[in-house]
Amino acid sequence: MINVFITDDHTVVRQGVRNMLSIAGDVAVVGEAASGDELLQVLPSLSCNLLLLDITMPGTSGVELIGKIKNLAPQLPILILSMHRDAQVAQSVLRAGASGYITKDR
């Protein structure tokens, strides 16, 4: 079973991703956060195999957030789900420690 935690500031995106993942029999959404700051508060107690993360949110976000996550949970894979189609953005988050990068329009 793959346990996924979703962090995105848009409720409709979190609900949509949750609904899409519910179709897969071996994936469970174990929680959600609406901001990077909210994620950082619950991260020490998270029990998940994958963090699905938007990089543009109010408060702590982007490369700074990835660095903080990697300090607290270095082995946790981070999949970025972003509205940015710019290759430089993808490269910067991958260099910061994200495991993958997908855009919301794909």
PDB file of N, CA and C in Angstrom:
ATOM      1  N   MET A   1       0.851  -1.179   0.000  1.00  0.00           N
ATOM      2  CA  MET A   1       0.000   0.000   0.000  1.00  0.00           C
ATOM      3  C   MET A   1       0.894   1.240   0.000  1.00  0.00           C
ATOM      4  N   ILE A   2       0.591   2.181  -0.856  1.00  0.00           N
ATOM      5  CA  ILE A   2       1.297   3.459  -0.901  1.00  0.00           C
ATOM      6  C   ILE A   2       0.443   4.480  -0.156  1.00  0.00           C
ATOM      7  N   ASN A   3       0.994   5.044   0.892  1.00  0.00           N
ATOM      8  CA  ASN A   3       0.299   6.056   1.683  1.00  0.00           C
ATOM      9  C   ASN A   3       0.793   7.435   1.263  1.00  0.00           C
ATOM     10  N   VAL A   4      -0.143   8.263   0.772  1.00  0.00           N
ATOM     11  CA  VAL A   4       0.184   9.566   0.205  1.00  0.00           C
ATOM     12  C   VAL A   4      -0.367  10.671   1.093  1.00  0.00           C
ATOM     13  N   PHE A   5       0.429  11.716   1.265  1.00  0.00           N
ATOM     14  CA  PHE A   5      -0.015  12.918   1.956  1.00  0.00           C
ATOM     15  C   PHE A   5       0.000  14.042   0.927  1.00  0.00           C
ATOM     16  N   ILE A   6      -1.109  14.797   0.826  1.00  0.00           N
ATOM     17  CA  ILE A   6      -1.264  15.850  -0.177  1.00  0.00           C
ATOM     18  C   ILE A   6      -1.149  17.224   0.480  1.00  0.00           C
ATOM     19  N   THR A   7      -0.301  18.086  -0.099  1.00  0.00           N
ATOM     20  CA  THR A   7      -0.206  19.467   0.374  1.00  0.00           C
ATOM     21  C   THR A   7      -0.427  20.404  -0.807  1.00  0.00           C
ATOM     22  N   ASP A   8      -1.527  21.128  -0.773  1.00  0.00           N
ATOM     23  CA  ASP A   8      -1.876  22.095  -1.810  1.00  0.00           C
ATOM     24  C   ASP A   8      -2.824  23.102  -1.188  1.00  0.00           C
ATOM     25  N   ASP A   9      -2.678  24.361  -1.550  1.00  0.00           N
ATOM     26  CA  ASP A   9      -3.522  25.390  -0.943  1.00  0.00           C
ATOM     27  C   ASP A   9      -4.916  25.469  -1.554  1.00  0.00           C
ATOM     28  N   HIS A  10      -5.171  24.737  -2.601  1.00  0.00           N
ATOM     29  CA  HIS A  10      -6.498  24.751  -3.222  1.00  0.00           C
ATOM     30  C   HIS A  10      -7.278  23.489  -2.832  1.00  0.00           C
ATOM     31  N   THR A  11      -8.383  23.685  -2.146  1.00  0.00           N
ATOM     32  CA  THR A  11      -9.214  22.566  -1.696  1.00  0.00           C
ATOM     33  C   THR A  11      -9.663  21.698  -2.854  1.00  0.00           C
ATOM     34  N   VAL A  12     -10.054  22.310  -3.958  1.00  0.00           N
ATOM     35  CA  VAL A  12     -10.558  21.543  -5.096  1.00  0.00           C
ATOM     36  C   VAL A  12      -9.457  20.657  -5.678  1.00  0.00           C
ATOM     37  N   VAL A  13      -8.215  21.108  -5.658  1.00  0.00           N
ATOM     38  CA  VAL A  13      -7.105  20.285  -6.143  1.00  0.00           C
ATOM     39  C   VAL A  13      -6.892  19.098  -5.207  1.00  0.00           C
ATOM     40  N   ARG A  14      -6.870  19.354  -3.906  1.00  0.00           N
ATOM     41  CA  ARG A  14      -6.701  18.255  -2.949  1.00  0.00           C
ATOM     42  C   ARG A  14      -7.810  17.225  -3.109  1.00  0.00           C
ATOM     43  N   GLN A  15      -9.057  17.683  -3.237  1.00  0.00           N
ATOM     44  CA  GLN A  15     -10.180  16.756  -3.394  1.00  0.00           C
ATOM     45  C   GLN A  15     -10.078  15.986  -4.708  1.00  0.00           C
ATOM     46  N   GLY A  16      -9.696  16.678  -5.774  1.00  0.00           N
ATOM     47  CA  GLY A  16      -9.560  16.017  -7.075  1.00  0.00           C
ATOM     48  C   GLY A  16      -8.481  14.960  -7.069  1.00  0.00           C
ATOM     49  N   VAL A  17      -7.333  15.273  -6.488  1.00  0.00           N
ATOM     50  CA  VAL A  17      -6.245  14.302  -6.403  1.00  0.00           C
ATOM     51  C   VAL A  17      -6.680  13.130  -5.529  1.00  0.00           C
ATOM     52  N   ARG A  18      -7.318  13.433  -4.411  1.00  0.00           N
ATOM     53  CA  ARG A  18      -7.808  12.357  -3.526  1.00  0.00           C
ATOM     54  C   ARG A  18      -8.760  11.436  -4.302  1.00  0.00           C
ATOM     55  N   ASN A  19      -9.678  12.006  -5.056  1.00  0.00           N
ATOM     56  CA  ASN A  19     -10.624  11.201  -5.825  1.00  0.00           C
ATOM     57  C   ASN A  19      -9.928  10.356  -6.882  1.00  0.00           C
ATOM     58  N   MET A  20      -8.956  10.948  -7.578  1.00  0.00           N
ATOM     59  CA  MET A  20      -8.226  10.192  -8.599  1.00  0.00           C
ATOM     60  C   MET A  20      -7.439   9.048  -7.980  1.00  0.00           C
ATOM     61  N   LEU A  21      -6.806   9.299  -6.855  1.00  0.00           N
ATOM     62  CA  LEU A  21      -6.014   8.255  -6.213  1.00  0.00           C
ATOM     63  C   LEU A  21      -6.877   7.158  -5.605  1.00  0.00           C
ATOM     64  N   SER A  22      -8.124   7.484  -5.273  1.00  0.00           N
ATOM     65  CA  SER A  22      -9.005   6.473  -4.670  1.00  0.00           C
ATOM     66  C   SER A  22      -9.338   5.358  -5.657  1.00  0.00           C
ATOM     67  N   ILE A  23      -9.170   5.623  -6.928  1.00  0.00           N
ATOM     68  CA  ILE A  23      -9.428   4.614  -7.956  1.00  0.00           C
ATOM     69  C   ILE A  23      -8.386   3.501  -7.900  1.00  0.00           C
ATOM     70  N   ALA A  24      -7.153   3.877  -7.556  1.00  0.00           N
ATOM     71  CA  ALA A  24      -6.077   2.883  -7.467  1.00  0.00           C
ATOM     72  C   ALA A  24      -6.260   2.072  -6.190  1.00  0.00           C
ATOM     73  N   GLY A  25      -6.239   0.779  -6.314  1.00  0.00           N
ATOM     74  CA  GLY A  25      -6.484  -0.075  -5.160  1.00  0.00           C
ATOM     75  C   GLY A  25      -5.352  -0.114  -4.151  1.00  0.00           C
ATOM     76  N   ASP A  26      -4.155   0.278  -4.567  1.00  0.00           N
ATOM     77  CA  ASP A  26      -3.009   0.172  -3.678  1.00  0.00           C
ATOM     78  C   ASP A  26      -2.496   1.529  -3.200  1.00  0.00           C
ATOM     79  N   VAL A  27      -3.326   2.564  -3.284  1.00  0.00           N
ATOM     80  CA  VAL A  27      -2.949   3.907  -2.859  1.00  0.00           C
ATOM     81  C   VAL A  27      -3.996   4.425  -1.878  1.00  0.00           C
ATOM     82  N   ALA A  28      -3.511   4.997  -0.777  1.00  0.00           N
ATOM     83  CA  ALA A  28      -4.413   5.594   0.208  1.00  0.00           C
ATOM     84  C   ALA A  28      -3.908   6.990   0.551  1.00  0.00           C
ATOM     85  N   VAL A  29      -4.801   7.957   0.552  1.00  0.00           N
ATOM     86  CA  VAL A  29      -4.463   9.302   1.001  1.00  0.00           C
ATOM     87  C   VAL A  29      -4.634   9.312   2.514  1.00  0.00           C
ATOM     88  N   VAL A  30      -3.531   9.564   3.216  1.00  0.00           N
ATOM     89  CA  VAL A  30      -3.549   9.484   4.678  1.00  0.00           C
ATOM     90  C   VAL A  30      -3.675  10.846   5.349  1.00  0.00           C
ATOM     91  N   GLY A  31      -3.680  11.910   4.551  1.00  0.00           N
ATOM     92  CA  GLY A  31      -3.853  13.234   5.129  1.00  0.00           C
ATOM     93  C   GLY A  31      -3.619  14.334   4.115  1.00  0.00           C
ATOM     94  N   GLU A  32      -3.946  15.549   4.551  1.00  0.00           N
ATOM     95  CA  GLU A  32      -3.833  16.721   3.689  1.00  0.00           C
ATOM     96  C   GLU A  32      -3.406  17.922   4.506  1.00  0.00           C
ATOM     97  N   ALA A  33      -2.750  18.862   3.825  1.00  0.00           N
ATOM     98  CA  ALA A  33      -2.422  20.152   4.421  1.00  0.00           C
ATOM     99  C   ALA A  33      -2.685  21.219   3.370  1.00  0.00           C
ATOM    100  N   ALA A  34      -3.095  22.407   3.833  1.00  0.00           N
ATOM    101  CA  ALA A  34      -3.423  23.502   2.931  1.00  0.00           C
ATOM    102  C   ALA A  34      -2.275  24.495   2.775  1.00  0.00           C
ATOM    103  N   SER A  35      -1.166  24.247   3.465  1.00  0.00           N
ATOM    104  CA  SER A  35      -0.011  25.152   3.356  1.00  0.00           C
ATOM    105  C   SER A  35       1.252  24.404   3.761  1.00  0.00           C
ATOM    106  N   GLY A  36       2.378  24.982   3.374  1.00  0.00           N
ATOM    107  CA  GLY A  36       3.643  24.409   3.791  1.00  0.00           C
ATOM    108  C   GLY A  36       3.827  24.470   5.291  1.00  0.00           C
ATOM    109  N   ASP A  37       3.383  25.553   5.897  1.00  0.00           N
ATOM    110  CA  ASP A  37       3.500  25.689   7.344  1.00  0.00           C
ATOM    111  C   ASP A  37       2.682  24.617   8.067  1.00  0.00           C
ATOM    112  N   GLU A  38       1.488  24.349   7.553  1.00  0.00           N
ATOM    113  CA  GLU A  38       0.643  23.293   8.142  1.00  0.00           C
ATOM    114  C   GLU A  38       1.317  21.931   7.983  1.00  0.00           C
ATOM    115  N   LEU A  39       1.902  21.684   6.823  1.00  0.00           N
ATOM    116  CA  LEU A  39       2.620  20.432   6.592  1.00  0.00           C
ATOM    117  C   LEU A  39       3.760  20.273   7.587  1.00  0.00           C
ATOM    118  N   LEU A  40       4.551  21.322   7.781  1.00  0.00           N
ATOM    119  CA  LEU A  40       5.697  21.238   8.684  1.00  0.00           C
ATOM    120  C   LEU A  40       5.270  20.929  10.119  1.00  0.00           C
ATOM    121  N   GLN A  41       4.081  21.373  10.503  1.00  0.00           N
ATOM    122  CA  GLN A  41       3.584  21.084  11.855  1.00  0.00           C
ATOM    123  C   GLN A  41       3.284  19.600  12.043  1.00  0.00           C
ATOM    124  N   VAL A  42       2.756  18.946  11.002  1.00  0.00           N
ATOM    125  CA  VAL A  42       2.369  17.537  11.136  1.00  0.00           C
ATOM    126  C   VAL A  42       3.430  16.563  10.640  1.00  0.00           C
ATOM    127  N   LEU A  43       4.435  17.059   9.939  1.00  0.00           N
ATOM    128  CA  LEU A  43       5.434  16.197   9.321  1.00  0.00           C
ATOM    129  C   LEU A  43       6.106  15.222  10.298  1.00  0.00           C
ATOM    130  N   PRO A  44       6.486  15.647  11.500  1.00  0.00           N
ATOM    131  CA  PRO A  44       7.143  14.702  12.395  1.00  0.00           C
ATOM    132  C   PRO A  44       6.282  13.473  12.750  1.00  0.00           C
ATOM    133  N   SER A  45       4.974  13.604  12.684  1.00  0.00           N
ATOM    134  CA  SER A  45       4.106  12.481  13.039  1.00  0.00           C
ATOM    135  C   SER A  45       3.515  11.772  11.818  1.00  0.00           C
ATOM    136  N   LEU A  46       3.913  12.173  10.617  1.00  0.00           N
ATOM    137  CA  LEU A  46       3.361  11.569   9.404  1.00  0.00           C
ATOM    138  C   LEU A  46       3.850  10.147   9.210  1.00  0.00           C
ATOM    139  N   SER A  47       2.947   9.325   8.738  1.00  0.00           N
ATOM    140  CA  SER A  47       3.291   7.966   8.344  1.00  0.00           C
ATOM    141  C   SER A  47       2.833   7.799   6.897  1.00  0.00           C
ATOM    142  N   CYS A  48       3.707   8.204   5.987  1.00  0.00           N
ATOM    143  CA  CYS A  48       3.363   8.095   4.570  1.00  0.00           C
ATOM    144  C   CYS A  48       4.601   7.689   3.779  1.00  0.00           C
ATOM    145  N   ASN A  49       4.343   7.202   2.556  1.00  0.00           N
ATOM    146  CA  ASN A  49       5.413   6.763   1.658  1.00  0.00           C
ATOM    147  C   ASN A  49       5.725   7.796   0.592  1.00  0.00           C
ATOM    148  N   LEU A  50       4.833   8.791   0.434  1.00  0.00           N
ATOM    149  CA  LEU A  50       4.993   9.778  -0.626  1.00  0.00           C
ATOM    150  C   LEU A  50       4.309  11.073  -0.217  1.00  0.00           C
ATOM    151  N   LEU A  51       4.999  12.169  -0.462  1.00  0.00           N
ATOM    152  CA  LEU A  51       4.431  13.491  -0.235  1.00  0.00           C
ATOM    153  C   LEU A  51       4.170  14.122  -1.586  1.00  0.00           C
ATOM    154  N   LEU A  52       2.922  14.446  -1.867  1.00  0.00           N
ATOM    155  CA  LEU A  52       2.535  15.157  -3.080  1.00  0.00           C
ATOM    156  C   LEU A  52       2.438  16.622  -2.700  1.00  0.00           C
ATOM    157  N   LEU A  53       3.237  17.483  -3.344  1.00  0.00           N
ATOM    158  CA  LEU A  53       3.433  18.841  -2.863  1.00  0.00           C
ATOM    159  C   LEU A  53       3.316  19.880  -3.964  1.00  0.00           C
ATOM    160  N   ASP A  54       2.467  20.869  -3.742  1.00  0.00           N
ATOM    161  CA  ASP A  54       2.426  22.058  -4.583  1.00  0.00           C
ATOM    162  C   ASP A  54       3.583  22.949  -4.137  1.00  0.00           C
ATOM    163  N   ILE A  55       4.217  23.664  -5.067  1.00  0.00           N
ATOM    164  CA  ILE A  55       5.349  24.489  -4.654  1.00  0.00           C
ATOM    165  C   ILE A  55       5.016  25.967  -4.539  1.00  0.00           C
ATOM    166  N   THR A  56       3.832  26.361  -4.934  1.00  0.00           N
ATOM    167  CA  THR A  56       3.447  27.770  -4.844  1.00  0.00           C
ATOM    168  C   THR A  56       2.243  27.887  -3.922  1.00  0.00           C
ATOM    169  N   MET A  57       2.540  28.184  -2.652  1.00  0.00           N
ATOM    170  CA  MET A  57       1.494  28.302  -1.645  1.00  0.00           C
ATOM    171  C   MET A  57       1.819  29.482  -0.743  1.00  0.00           C
ATOM    172  N   PRO A  58       0.829  29.982  -0.026  1.00  0.00           N
ATOM    173  CA  PRO A  58       1.102  31.050   0.944  1.00  0.00           C
ATOM    174  C   PRO A  58       2.050  30.545   2.037  1.00  0.00           C
ATOM    175  N   GLY A  59       2.826  31.441   2.589  1.00  0.00           N
ATOM    176  CA  GLY A  59       3.751  31.060   3.650  1.00  0.00           C
ATOM    177  C   GLY A  59       4.958  30.348   3.082  1.00  0.00           C
ATOM    178  N   THR A  60       5.460  29.373   3.808  1.00  0.00           N
ATOM    179  CA  THR A  60       6.628  28.619   3.370  1.00  0.00           C
ATOM    180  C   THR A  60       6.257  27.761   2.173  1.00  0.00           C
ATOM    181  N   SER A  61       6.989  27.923   1.083  1.00  0.00           N
ATOM    182  CA  SER A  61       6.731  27.103  -0.095  1.00  0.00           C
ATOM    183  C   SER A  61       8.004  27.000  -0.919  1.00  0.00           C
ATOM    184  N   GLY A  62       7.924  26.281  -2.017  1.00  0.00           N
ATOM    185  CA  GLY A  62       9.018  26.185  -2.958  1.00  0.00           C
ATOM    186  C   GLY A  62      10.237  25.454  -2.441  1.00  0.00           C
ATOM    187  N   VAL A  63      11.390  25.890  -2.940  1.00  0.00           N
ATOM    188  CA  VAL A  63      12.656  25.252  -2.612  1.00  0.00           C
ATOM    189  C   VAL A  63      12.920  25.307  -1.111  1.00  0.00           C
ATOM    190  N   GLU A  64      12.557  26.410  -0.471  1.00  0.00           N
ATOM    191  CA  GLU A  64      12.745  26.532   0.979  1.00  0.00           C
ATOM    192  C   GLU A  64      11.986  25.428   1.720  1.00  0.00           C
ATOM    193  N   LEU A  65      10.760  25.174   1.315  1.00  0.00           N
ATOM    194  CA  LEU A  65       9.950  24.142   1.948  1.00  0.00           C
ATOM    195  C   LEU A  65      10.552  22.756   1.724  1.00  0.00           C
ATOM    196  N   ILE A  66      11.015  22.479   0.523  1.00  0.00           N
ATOM    197  CA  ILE A  66      11.628  21.183   0.238  1.00  0.00           C
ATOM    198  C   ILE A  66      12.839  20.966   1.149  1.00  0.00           C
ATOM    199  N   GLY A  67      13.653  22.002   1.323  1.00  0.00           N
ATOM    200  CA  GLY A  67      14.804  21.893   2.211  1.00  0.00           C
ATOM    201  C   GLY A  67      14.401  21.568   3.638  1.00  0.00           C
ATOM    202  N   LYS A  68      13.362  22.209   4.131  1.00  0.00           N
ATOM    203  CA  LYS A  68      12.892  21.944   5.494  1.00  0.00           C
ATOM    204  C   LYS A  68      12.356  20.516   5.620  1.00  0.00           C
ATOM    205  N   ILE A  69      11.623  20.064   4.603  1.00  0.00           N
ATOM    206  CA  ILE A  69      11.092  18.696   4.618  1.00  0.00           C
ATOM    207  C   ILE A  69      12.240  17.701   4.641  1.00  0.00           C
ATOM    208  N   LYS A  70      13.240  17.911   3.802  1.00  0.00           N
ATOM    209  CA  LYS A  70      14.375  16.996   3.722  1.00  0.00           C
ATOM    210  C   LYS A  70      15.179  16.981   5.020  1.00  0.00           C
ATOM    211  N   ASN A  71      15.210  18.091   5.734  1.00  0.00           N
ATOM    212  CA  ASN A  71      15.885  18.109   7.043  1.00  0.00           C
ATOM    213  C   ASN A  71      15.125  17.267   8.063  1.00  0.00           C
ATOM    214  N   LEU A  72      13.797  17.306   8.012  1.00  0.00           N
ATOM    215  CA  LEU A  72      12.962  16.580   8.975  1.00  0.00           C
ATOM    216  C   LEU A  72      12.721  15.123   8.581  1.00  0.00           C
ATOM    217  N   ALA A  73      12.630  14.869   7.290  1.00  0.00           N
ATOM    218  CA  ALA A  73      12.321  13.512   6.798  1.00  0.00           C
ATOM    219  C   ALA A  73      13.131  13.245   5.526  1.00  0.00           C
ATOM    220  N   PRO A  74      14.437  13.002   5.669  1.00  0.00           N
ATOM    221  CA  PRO A  74      15.317  12.909   4.500  1.00  0.00           C
ATOM    222  C   PRO A  74      14.963  11.795   3.517  1.00  0.00           C
ATOM    223  N   GLN A  75      14.338  10.731   3.981  1.00  0.00           N
ATOM    224  CA  GLN A  75      14.027   9.602   3.098  1.00  0.00           C
ATOM    225  C   GLN A  75      12.658   9.697   2.435  1.00  0.00           C
ATOM    226  N   LEU A  76      11.865  10.698   2.806  1.00  0.00           N
ATOM    227  CA  LEU A  76      10.507  10.825   2.268  1.00  0.00           C
ATOM    228  C   LEU A  76      10.547  11.328   0.826  1.00  0.00           C
ATOM    229  N   PRO A  77      10.044  10.547  -0.128  1.00  0.00           N
ATOM    230  CA  PRO A  77       9.989  11.018  -1.514  1.00  0.00           C
ATOM    231  C   PRO A  77       8.962  12.152  -1.656  1.00  0.00           C
ATOM    232  N   ILE A  78       9.346  13.161  -2.420  1.00  0.00           N
ATOM    233  CA  ILE A  78       8.487  14.319  -2.663  1.00  0.00           C
ATOM    234  C   ILE A  78       8.207  14.395  -4.155  1.00  0.00           C
ATOM    235  N   LEU A  79       6.931  14.342  -4.506  1.00  0.00           N
ATOM    236  CA  LEU A  79       6.506  14.528  -5.892  1.00  0.00           C
ATOM    237  C   LEU A  79       5.852  15.892  -5.979  1.00  0.00           C
ATOM    238  N   ILE A  80       6.429  16.759  -6.801  1.00  0.00           N
ATOM    239  CA  ILE A  80       5.904  18.113  -6.965  1.00  0.00           C
ATOM    240  C   ILE A  80       4.779  18.085  -7.985  1.00  0.00           C
ATOM    241  N   LEU A  81       3.664  18.699  -7.624  1.00  0.00           N
ATOM    242  CA  LEU A  81       2.529  18.891  -8.519  1.00  0.00           C
ATOM    243  C   LEU A  81       2.359  20.394  -8.655  1.00  0.00           C
ATOM    244  N   SER A  82       2.664  20.930  -9.846  1.00  0.00           N
ATOM    245  CA  SER A  82       2.769  22.379  -9.987  1.00  0.00           C
ATOM    246  C   SER A  82       2.048  22.911 -11.213  1.00  0.00           C
ATOM    247  N   MET A  83       1.679  24.184 -11.140  1.00  0.00           N
ATOM    248  CA  MET A  83       1.099  24.871 -12.289  1.00  0.00           C
ATOM    249  C   MET A  83       2.188  25.405 -13.209  1.00  0.00           C
ATOM    250  N   HIS A  84       3.441  25.415 -12.749  1.00  0.00           N
ATOM    251  CA  HIS A  84       4.558  25.984 -13.510  1.00  0.00           C
ATOM    252  C   HIS A  84       5.089  24.984 -14.526  1.00  0.00           C
ATOM    253  N   ARG A  85       5.135  25.401 -15.791  1.00  0.00           N
ATOM    254  CA  ARG A  85       5.641  24.537 -16.852  1.00  0.00           C
ATOM    255  C   ARG A  85       7.067  24.915 -17.234  1.00  0.00           C
ATOM    256  N   ASP A  86       7.686  25.775 -16.471  1.00  0.00           N
ATOM    257  CA  ASP A  86       9.029  26.270 -16.731  1.00  0.00           C
ATOM    258  C   ASP A  86      10.066  25.230 -16.314  1.00  0.00           C
ATOM    259  N   ALA A  87      10.954  24.860 -17.229  1.00  0.00           N
ATOM    260  CA  ALA A  87      11.974  23.856 -16.940  1.00  0.00           C
ATOM    261  C   ALA A  87      12.906  24.297 -15.809  1.00  0.00           C
ATOM    262  N   GLN A  88      13.155  25.585 -15.684  1.00  0.00           N
ATOM    263  CA  GLN A  88      14.038  26.072 -14.617  1.00  0.00           C
ATOM    264  C   GLN A  88      13.428  25.831 -13.236  1.00  0.00           C
ATOM    265  N   VAL A  89      12.109  25.966 -13.127  1.00  0.00           N
ATOM    266  CA  VAL A  89      11.436  25.693 -11.859  1.00  0.00           C
ATOM    267  C   VAL A  89      11.582  24.212 -11.521  1.00  0.00           C
ATOM    268  N   ALA A  90      11.338  23.362 -12.502  1.00  0.00           N
ATOM    269  CA  ALA A  90      11.465  21.918 -12.280  1.00  0.00           C
ATOM    270  C   ALA A  90      12.890  21.564 -11.872  1.00  0.00           C
ATOM    271  N   GLN A  91      13.871  22.109 -12.545  1.00  0.00           N
ATOM    272  CA  GLN A  91      15.267  21.817 -12.213  1.00  0.00           C
ATOM    273  C   GLN A  91      15.611  22.274 -10.799  1.00  0.00           C
ATOM    274  N   SER A  92      15.104  23.424 -10.397  1.00  0.00           N
ATOM    275  CA  SER A  92      15.452  23.934  -9.063  1.00  0.00           C
ATOM    276  C   SER A  92      14.865  23.060  -7.958  1.00  0.00           C
ATOM    277  N   VAL A  93      13.648  22.579  -8.127  1.00  0.00           N
ATOM    278  CA  VAL A  93      13.064  21.740  -7.075  1.00  0.00           C
ATOM    279  C   VAL A  93      13.681  20.342  -7.068  1.00  0.00           C
ATOM    280  N   LEU A  94      14.071  19.851  -8.229  1.00  0.00           N
ATOM    281  CA  LEU A  94      14.746  18.551  -8.277  1.00  0.00           C
ATOM    282  C   LEU A  94      16.128  18.645  -7.622  1.00  0.00           C
ATOM    283  N   ARG A  95      16.835  19.736  -7.868  1.00  0.00           N
ATOM    284  CA  ARG A  95      18.126  19.949  -7.199  1.00  0.00           C
ATOM    285  C   ARG A  95      17.957  20.095  -5.691  1.00  0.00           C
ATOM    286  N   ALA A  96      16.820  20.639  -5.265  1.00  0.00           N
ATOM    287  CA  ALA A  96      16.558  20.834  -3.832  1.00  0.00           C
ATOM    288  C   ALA A  96      16.210  19.523  -3.128  1.00  0.00           C
ATOM    289  N   GLY A  97      15.897  18.471  -3.895  1.00  0.00           N
ATOM    290  CA  GLY A  97      15.627  17.185  -3.271  1.00  0.00           C
ATOM    291  C   GLY A  97      14.313  16.528  -3.633  1.00  0.00           C
ATOM    292  N   ALA A  98      13.509  17.169  -4.480  1.00  0.00           N
ATOM    293  CA  ALA A  98      12.265  16.531  -4.918  1.00  0.00           C
ATOM    294  C   ALA A  98      12.595  15.302  -5.773  1.00  0.00           C
ATOM    295  N   SER A  99      11.749  14.304  -5.705  1.00  0.00           N
ATOM    296  CA  SER A  99      11.963  13.058  -6.454  1.00  0.00           C
ATOM    297  C   SER A  99      11.391  13.129  -7.860  1.00  0.00           C
ATOM    298  N   GLY A 100      10.408  13.994  -8.068  1.00  0.00           N
ATOM    299  CA  GLY A 100       9.780  14.107  -9.370  1.00  0.00           C
ATOM    300  C   GLY A 100       8.989  15.390  -9.486  1.00  0.00           C
ATOM    301  N   TYR A 101       8.570  15.705 -10.724  1.00  0.00           N
ATOM    302  CA  TYR A 101       7.881  16.968 -11.005  1.00  0.00           C
ATOM    303  C   TYR A 101       6.857  16.721 -12.098  1.00  0.00           C
ATOM    304  N   ILE A 102       5.591  17.006 -11.805  1.00  0.00           N
ATOM    305  CA  ILE A 102       4.548  16.931 -12.811  1.00  0.00           C
ATOM    306  C   ILE A 102       3.741  18.222 -12.766  1.00  0.00           C
ATOM    307  N   THR A 103       3.189  18.577 -13.921  1.00  0.00           N
ATOM    308  CA  THR A 103       2.384  19.794 -13.969  1.00  0.00           C
ATOM    309  C   THR A 103       0.902  19.449 -13.840  1.00  0.00           C
ATOM    310  N   LYS A 104       0.156  20.403 -13.336  1.00  0.00           N
ATOM    311  CA  LYS A 104      -1.279  20.187 -13.097  1.00  0.00           C
ATOM    312  C   LYS A 104      -2.072  20.088 -14.389  1.00  0.00           C
ATOM    313  N   ASP A 105      -1.510  20.542 -15.480  1.00  0.00           N
ATOM    314  CA  ASP A 105      -2.255  20.501 -16.745  1.00  0.00           C
ATOM    315  C   ASP A 105      -2.014  19.210 -17.517  1.00  0.00           C
ATOM    316  N   ARG A 106      -1.314  18.279 -16.969  1.00  0.00           N
ATOM    317  CA  ARG A 106      -1.009  17.011 -17.669  1.00  0.00           C
ATOM    318  C   ARG A 106      -1.698  15.856 -17.000  1.00  0.00           C
TER     319      ARG A 106
END
